[in-house]
Short mmCIF file of C-alpha atoms in Angstrom, two decimals:
data_model
loop_
_atom_site.label_atom_id
_atom_site.label_comp_id
_atom_site.label_asym_id
_atom_site.label_seq_id
_atom_site.Cartn_x
_atom_site.Cartn_y
_atom_site.Cartn_z
CA MET A 1 -0.26 -0.08 -0.17
CA SER A 2 0.91 3.57 -0.65
CA PHE A 3 -0.28 6.99 0.33
CA GLU A 4 -0.55 9.78 -1.80
CA PRO A 5 -1.21 13.30 -0.92
CA LEU A 6 -4.03 15.50 -2.37
CA TYR A 7 -2.54 18.75 -1.32
CA GLU A 8 1.29 19.72 -2.60
CA THR A 9 2.19 22.34 -0.03
CA HIS A 10 2.66 21.72 3.60
CA THR A 11 0.68 24.73 4.42
CA GLU A 12 -2.27 23.59 2.70
CA ALA A 13 -2.49 20.25 3.94
CA VAL A 14 -1.65 21.13 7.46
CA LYS A 15 -4.53 23.62 7.43
CA MET A 16 -6.88 20.70 6.30
CA ALA A 17 -5.53 17.87 8.05
CA ARG A 18 -6.06 20.14 11.55
CA ASP A 19 -9.49 21.43 11.41
CA LYS A 20 -11.28 20.54 14.82
CA ASP A 21 -14.58 20.68 12.78
CA SER A 22 -14.38 18.42 10.17
CA PHE A 23 -12.47 15.71 8.20
CA HIS A 24 -10.92 16.65 5.01
CA LEU A 25 -9.65 14.48 2.47
CA THR A 26 -5.52 15.01 2.50
CA GLY A 27 -4.56 11.56 0.76
CA LEU A 28 -5.49 8.72 -0.98
CA LEU A 29 -4.04 4.81 0.14
CA HIS A 30 -3.54 2.82 -2.55
CA VAL A 31 -4.12 -0.70 -2.30
CA PRO A 32 -3.26 -3.01 -5.05
CA VAL A 33 -5.74 -5.73 -5.22
CA ASN A 34 -7.85 -7.56 -7.73
CA SER A 35 -11.13 -7.80 -5.89
CA LEU A 36 -13.27 -6.66 -3.50
CA PHE A 37 -12.80 -10.03 -1.58
CA ALA A 38 -8.92 -9.15 -1.46
CA PHE A 39 -9.85 -5.72 -0.39
CA ARG A 40 -11.89 -6.74 2.54
CA ALA A 41 -9.31 -9.23 3.77
CA ARG A 42 -7.54 -6.17 4.68
CA ARG A 43 -9.94 -4.46 7.16
CA ASP A 44 -8.03 -5.45 10.06
CA THR A 45 -4.53 -3.52 8.77
CA PHE A 46 -7.04 -0.69 7.86
CA PHE A 47 -8.05 -0.80 11.58
CA ASP A 48 -4.61 -0.24 12.96
CA LEU A 49 -3.61 1.88 10.50
CA GLU A 50 -5.91 4.39 11.28
CA ALA A 51 -5.32 4.00 14.94
CA ALA A 52 -1.51 4.70 13.93
CA LEU A 53 -2.59 7.66 11.86
CA THR A 54 -4.70 8.86 14.99
CA PHE A 55 -1.86 8.22 16.66
CA CYS A 56 0.62 10.51 14.96
CA GLU A 57 -1.53 13.63 14.70
CA GLN A 58 -3.08 13.02 18.00
CA GLN A 59 -6.04 13.87 16.48
CA HIS A 60 -9.34 11.82 14.94
CA VAL A 61 -8.33 10.42 11.67
CA ALA A 62 -10.62 8.19 9.61
CA LEU A 63 -10.19 5.84 6.63
CA SER A 64 -13.43 7.16 4.99
CA ASN A 65 -14.19 5.49 2.31
CA CYS A 66 -13.17 3.39 -1.07
CA SER A 67 -13.25 3.46 -4.90
CA GLU A 68 -12.09 1.56 -8.01
CA VAL A 69 -9.66 3.42 -9.76
CA LEU A 70 -8.58 1.75 -13.20
CA PRO A 71 -4.87 1.71 -14.66
CA GLY A 72 -3.89 4.74 -16.30
CA GLU A 73 -6.58 6.86 -14.35
CA ASP A 74 -4.93 9.45 -12.13
CA PRO A 75 -7.74 10.02 -8.54
CA VAL A 76 -5.83 13.10 -7.39
CA GLU A 77 -6.21 14.64 -10.86
CA MET A 78 -10.02 13.68 -11.43
CA LEU A 79 -10.86 14.52 -7.71
CA LEU A 80 -9.72 18.39 -7.88
CA SER A 81 -10.61 18.56 -11.44
CA SER A 82 -14.26 20.90 -11.87
CA VAL A 83 -15.43 17.65 -14.31
CA PRO A 84 -18.05 15.63 -12.66
CA HIS A 85 -16.77 12.04 -12.12
CA GLN A 86 -18.12 8.68 -10.24
CA LEU A 87 -15.06 8.94 -7.66
CA LYS A 88 -16.32 12.10 -6.30
CA GLN A 89 -19.54 10.65 -5.36
CA ASP A 90 -17.67 7.75 -3.71
CA ILE A 91 -15.34 9.56 -1.74
CA ASP A 92 -16.14 13.21 0.43
CA LEU A 93 -13.49 15.73 0.02
CA VAL A 94 -15.12 17.00 3.62
CA ILE A 95 -17.13 15.40 6.30
CA THR A 96 -18.40 17.63 8.71
CA GLY A 97 -18.89 16.32 12.30
CA SER A 98 -19.22 18.98 14.79
CA ASN A 99 -21.52 18.45 17.64
CA LEU A 100 -23.93 21.32 17.15
CA ILE A 101 -25.38 21.15 20.21
CA SER A 102 -22.54 21.21 22.74
CA ARG A 103 -20.25 23.20 20.08
CA ARG A 104 -17.25 21.00 21.08
CA PRO A 105 -15.32 20.23 18.24
CA ALA A 106 -15.46 16.98 16.40
CA ARG A 107 -11.27 16.56 15.90
CA PRO A 108 -9.87 18.27 18.95
CA THR A 109 -6.38 17.74 19.48
CA SER A 110 -3.80 18.17 22.38
CA GLY A 111 -1.05 18.72 19.85
CA HIS A 112 1.04 16.26 17.76
CA ARG A 113 3.74 13.65 19.43
CA LEU A 114 5.51 12.85 16.17
CA GLN A 115 7.21 15.63 14.26
CA PHE A 116 5.64 16.35 10.54
CA ASP A 117 6.93 14.53 7.90
CA ALA A 118 8.12 18.51 5.90
CA PHE A 119 10.95 18.36 8.95
CA LEU A 120 11.66 15.00 9.84
CA PRO A 121 10.57 12.99 6.87
CA ASP A 122 11.25 9.62 8.28
CA MET A 123 9.73 9.82 11.70
CA ARG A 124 6.43 8.98 10.87
CA VAL A 125 7.51 6.52 8.14
CA ARG A 126 9.16 4.86 10.63
CA PHE A 127 6.68 4.57 13.22
CA LEU A 128 3.93 3.34 10.79
CA ASN A 129 6.29 0.97 10.08
CA LEU A 130 6.96 -0.69 13.64
CA ALA A 131 3.23 -0.09 14.46
CA ILE A 132 1.38 -2.16 12.19
CA GLU A 133 3.88 -4.05 12.57
CA ARG A 134 3.85 -4.83 16.43
CA LEU A 135 0.03 -4.07 16.67
CA GLY A 136 -0.37 -7.11 14.38
CA SER A 137 1.72 -9.21 16.62
CA ALA A 138 -0.30 -11.76 18.72
CA GLU A 139 3.26 -12.61 20.38
CA PHE A 140 4.34 -8.74 21.21
CA GLN A 141 0.42 -8.59 22.70
CA ALA A 142 1.05 -11.35 24.90
CA GLU A 143 4.49 -10.09 26.28
CA THR A 144 3.87 -6.27 26.68
CA GLY A 145 0.16 -5.34 26.47
CA PHE A 146 0.94 -3.17 24.02
CA ARG A 147 -2.03 -3.40 21.60
CA SER A 148 -4.82 -3.45 24.36
CA ALA A 149 -3.06 -0.11 25.86
CA PHE A 150 -2.56 1.58 22.62
CA PHE A 151 -6.26 1.04 21.89
CA ARG A 152 -7.25 2.69 25.10
CA HIS A 153 -5.00 6.09 24.14
CA VAL A 154 -6.83 5.83 21.06
CA GLU A 155 -10.05 6.18 22.26
CA VAL A 156 -8.63 9.30 24.79
CA VAL A 157 -7.65 11.23 21.77
CA LYS A 158 -11.08 10.64 19.93
CA MET A 159 -13.33 11.52 22.75
CA GLY A 160 -11.55 15.12 23.38
CA ALA A 161 -13.53 16.53 25.85
CA ALA A 162 -14.97 13.31 27.48
CA PRO A 163 -16.30 12.74 30.83
CA ILE A 164 -12.95 13.03 33.21
CA ASP A 165 -13.53 9.64 35.08
CA VAL A 166 -13.73 7.69 31.42
CA THR A 167 -10.63 9.42 29.94
CA PHE A 168 -9.07 8.56 33.49
CA SER A 169 -10.17 5.08 33.52
CA LEU A 170 -8.67 4.41 30.16
CA VAL A 171 -5.20 6.06 31.37
CA PHE A 172 -4.53 4.42 34.70
CA THR A 173 -5.56 1.04 33.01
CA GLY A 174 -3.42 1.67 29.97
CA LEU A 175 -0.55 2.17 31.91
CA GLU A 176 -1.10 -0.03 34.50
CA LEU A 177 -1.68 -2.95 32.30
CA LEU A 178 1.96 -2.24 30.61
CA ALA A 179 3.71 -2.13 33.56
CA ARG A 180 2.36 -5.35 35.07
CA MET A 181 2.91 -7.20 31.90
CA LYS A 182 6.74 -5.95 32.10
CA LEU A 183 7.50 -6.19 35.70
CA LYS A 184 5.39 -9.33 36.43
CA PRO A 185 5.19 -7.94 40.27
CA THR A 186 3.89 -10.38 43.27
CA ARG A 187 0.41 -9.83 44.59
CA HIS A 188 2.07 -8.09 47.59
CA GLN A 189 4.38 -5.04 45.29
CA SER A 190 2.52 -1.95 45.91
CA LEU A 191 0.73 -0.26 42.87
CA SER A 192 2.91 2.79 43.75
CA TRP A 193 6.13 0.59 43.50
CA ILE A 194 5.00 -0.67 40.26
CA MET A 195 4.81 2.17 38.27
CA LYS A 196 7.88 3.86 39.55
CA THR A 197 9.71 0.92 39.00
CA PHE A 198 8.25 0.54 35.44
CA LEU A 199 8.61 4.65 34.41
CA ASP A 200 12.39 4.51 36.16
CA SER A 201 13.08 1.97 33.63
CA LEU A 202 11.91 3.74 30.61
CA GLY A 203 13.71 6.90 31.51
CA PHE A 204 10.62 8.73 32.72
CA THR A 205 12.11 10.33 36.40
CA VAL A 206 9.41 9.88 38.68
CA SER A 207 9.19 10.74 42.29
CA GLU A 208 8.38 8.64 45.06
CA ASP A 209 5.36 11.48 45.92
CA GLU A 210 3.71 10.97 42.04
CA ALA A 211 3.92 7.70 42.29
CA ARG A 212 1.64 7.40 45.67
CA GLN A 213 -0.09 10.09 43.92
CA PHE A 214 -1.17 8.16 40.91
CA ALA A 215 -1.75 5.15 42.76
CA GLN A 216 -3.99 6.92 45.34
CA CYS A 217 -6.08 8.72 43.02
CA ARG A 218 -6.37 5.54 40.47
CA ASN A 219 -7.61 3.59 43.83
CA ALA A 220 -9.93 6.10 44.60
CA LEU A 221 -11.71 6.61 41.06
CA PHE A 222 -12.14 2.57 40.84
CA HIS A 223 -13.33 1.76 44.12
CA ARG A 224 -15.15 4.66 45.48
CA GLY A 225 -16.33 6.81 42.08
CA GLU A 226 -14.19 9.67 43.65
CA LEU A 227 -12.01 12.33 41.78
CA HIS A 228 -9.80 13.06 45.06
CA ALA A 229 -7.42 11.07 47.35
CA THR A 230 -5.40 11.27 50.26
CA TYR A 231 -1.52 9.88 50.58
CA HIS A 232 1.26 10.01 52.67
CA THR A 233 4.30 11.70 51.79
CA GLU A 234 7.57 10.01 51.40
CA VAL A 235 9.32 12.58 53.79
CA GLY A 236 7.11 12.77 57.26
CA GLY A 237 4.64 10.89 56.32
CA GLU A 238 2.05 13.37 56.23
CA VAL A 239 -1.21 13.09 54.93
CA ARG A 240 -2.15 15.43 51.93
CA SER A 241 -5.10 15.07 49.91
CA ILE A 242 -5.07 15.11 45.68
CA LYS A 243 -7.35 15.78 42.79
CA ILE A 244 -7.33 14.09 39.77
CA THR A 245 -6.98 17.13 38.11
CA GLU A 246 -3.74 18.08 39.83
CA LEU A 247 -1.67 14.63 39.20
CA PRO A 248 1.29 15.21 37.22
CA ASN A 249 0.20 15.43 32.83
CA ILE A 250 -0.23 11.70 32.49
CA ARG A 251 -2.44 12.04 30.03
CA SER A 252 0.74 13.44 27.79
CA LEU A 253 2.57 10.48 29.65
CA PHE A 254 0.93 7.82 28.13
CA PRO A 255 1.51 8.26 24.23
CA ASP A 256 5.42 8.22 25.09
CA VAL A 257 5.21 5.50 27.44
CA LEU A 258 3.50 3.64 24.45
CA LEU A 259 6.73 4.73 21.77
CA LYS A 260 8.90 3.47 24.90
CA VAL A 261 7.56 0.00 24.71
CA LEU A 262 6.59 -0.22 20.98
CA GLY A 263 10.52 0.43 20.88
CA PHE A 264 10.70 3.70 18.92
CA ASN A 265 13.52 5.69 20.12
CA ASP A 266 14.18 8.48 18.78
CA PRO A 267 16.73 11.06 20.09
CA ARG A 268 14.83 14.36 18.95
CA ILE A 269 12.26 13.12 21.08
CA SER A 270 12.24 14.95 24.69
CA SER A 271 11.15 12.17 27.36
CA ASN A 272 10.91 15.29 29.46
CA ARG A 273 8.08 16.48 27.40
CA TRP A 274 5.38 15.31 29.52
CA ARG A 275 6.60 17.99 32.07
CA ASP A 276 7.89 20.93 30.11
CA ARG A 277 5.63 20.64 26.78
CA MET A 278 9.04 21.13 25.14
CA ALA A 279 8.25 18.32 22.42
CA PHE A 280 11.02 17.61 20.16
CA LYS A 281 15.04 18.49 20.96
CA GLY A 282 16.87 21.33 18.90
CA GLU A 283 19.40 19.85 16.54
CA GLY A 284 21.64 22.72 16.15
CA VAL A 285 22.44 24.46 13.05
CA VAL A 286 22.87 22.37 9.98
CA SER A 287 24.23 23.53 6.54
CA ARG A 288 22.70 22.06 3.63
CA THR A 289 21.59 22.97 0.07
CA ILE A 290 18.04 23.20 -0.75
CA LYS A 291 16.58 23.13 -4.14
CA LEU A 292 13.44 24.94 -4.59
CA ASP A 293 10.93 23.83 -7.28
CA ILE A 294 8.85 26.46 -8.74
CA SER A 295 7.43 24.27 -11.75
CA ARG A 296 5.04 22.61 -9.60
CA LYS A 297 1.41 22.96 -9.12
CA GLY A 298 0.64 25.28 -5.99
CA GLY A 299 3.56 27.95 -6.85
CA THR A 300 6.84 27.78 -4.67
CA SER A 301 7.62 25.00 -2.62
#
């Protein structure tokens, strides 16, 4: 399979792709099959690919529809042309999905976790290749619990402004699942120890107090349906209260944990961005020659 972009300039593509109220067709996925049966046989791959693309954007991405294209036909030209064509009836250029009652955006986003192709052309390609391989591996799922945790995060992205207890339930269970699968703890080891040990092993520095806050908020939500808890500080053993909204930004930490478990390590990704929001490390000044192509459609690139 291969992707073909619908728009040739980065600015236009990003404008369409990041719309929070509507789904804009920004590219075509070419699937080389000779029958509808063969196409349907790939549904599991399409399902995983849609989720992986949603992870890339940290915004709901949809594979919307399919249509047959004959050899020699240019689907991009047919879609963008003013001439009527069956392809335009099969594939919508825009699908509006905003909630007219609540006025909440249909495609909210907290910001991308992987750099745009225009800046780092290899990052998302490497992630997609690895993600599709690992999501389809029953052995990797049995070893790490990755698939189960990954789709919890994808649902968090799709839901956007969902009830806070629903969102945190998915985040808590996703992180805990990954931690328990890796450490295989005994029943006597505390949740705070499990989470701290797991996160520290991945390179995320978590204090003892933060691990205790995580554990107590998780227990309060699951066992009592409450959004606040108390914990004992490591130093002095003081009893302090903590609201679930006062936890460190574990919603931002969760996708980075997934990247680590997946085995996707890129030195340009900051492991501390869940705290300081600096998503990517600077690479310094690089001297390079850039060739400008002004002959393409759409003007200067």
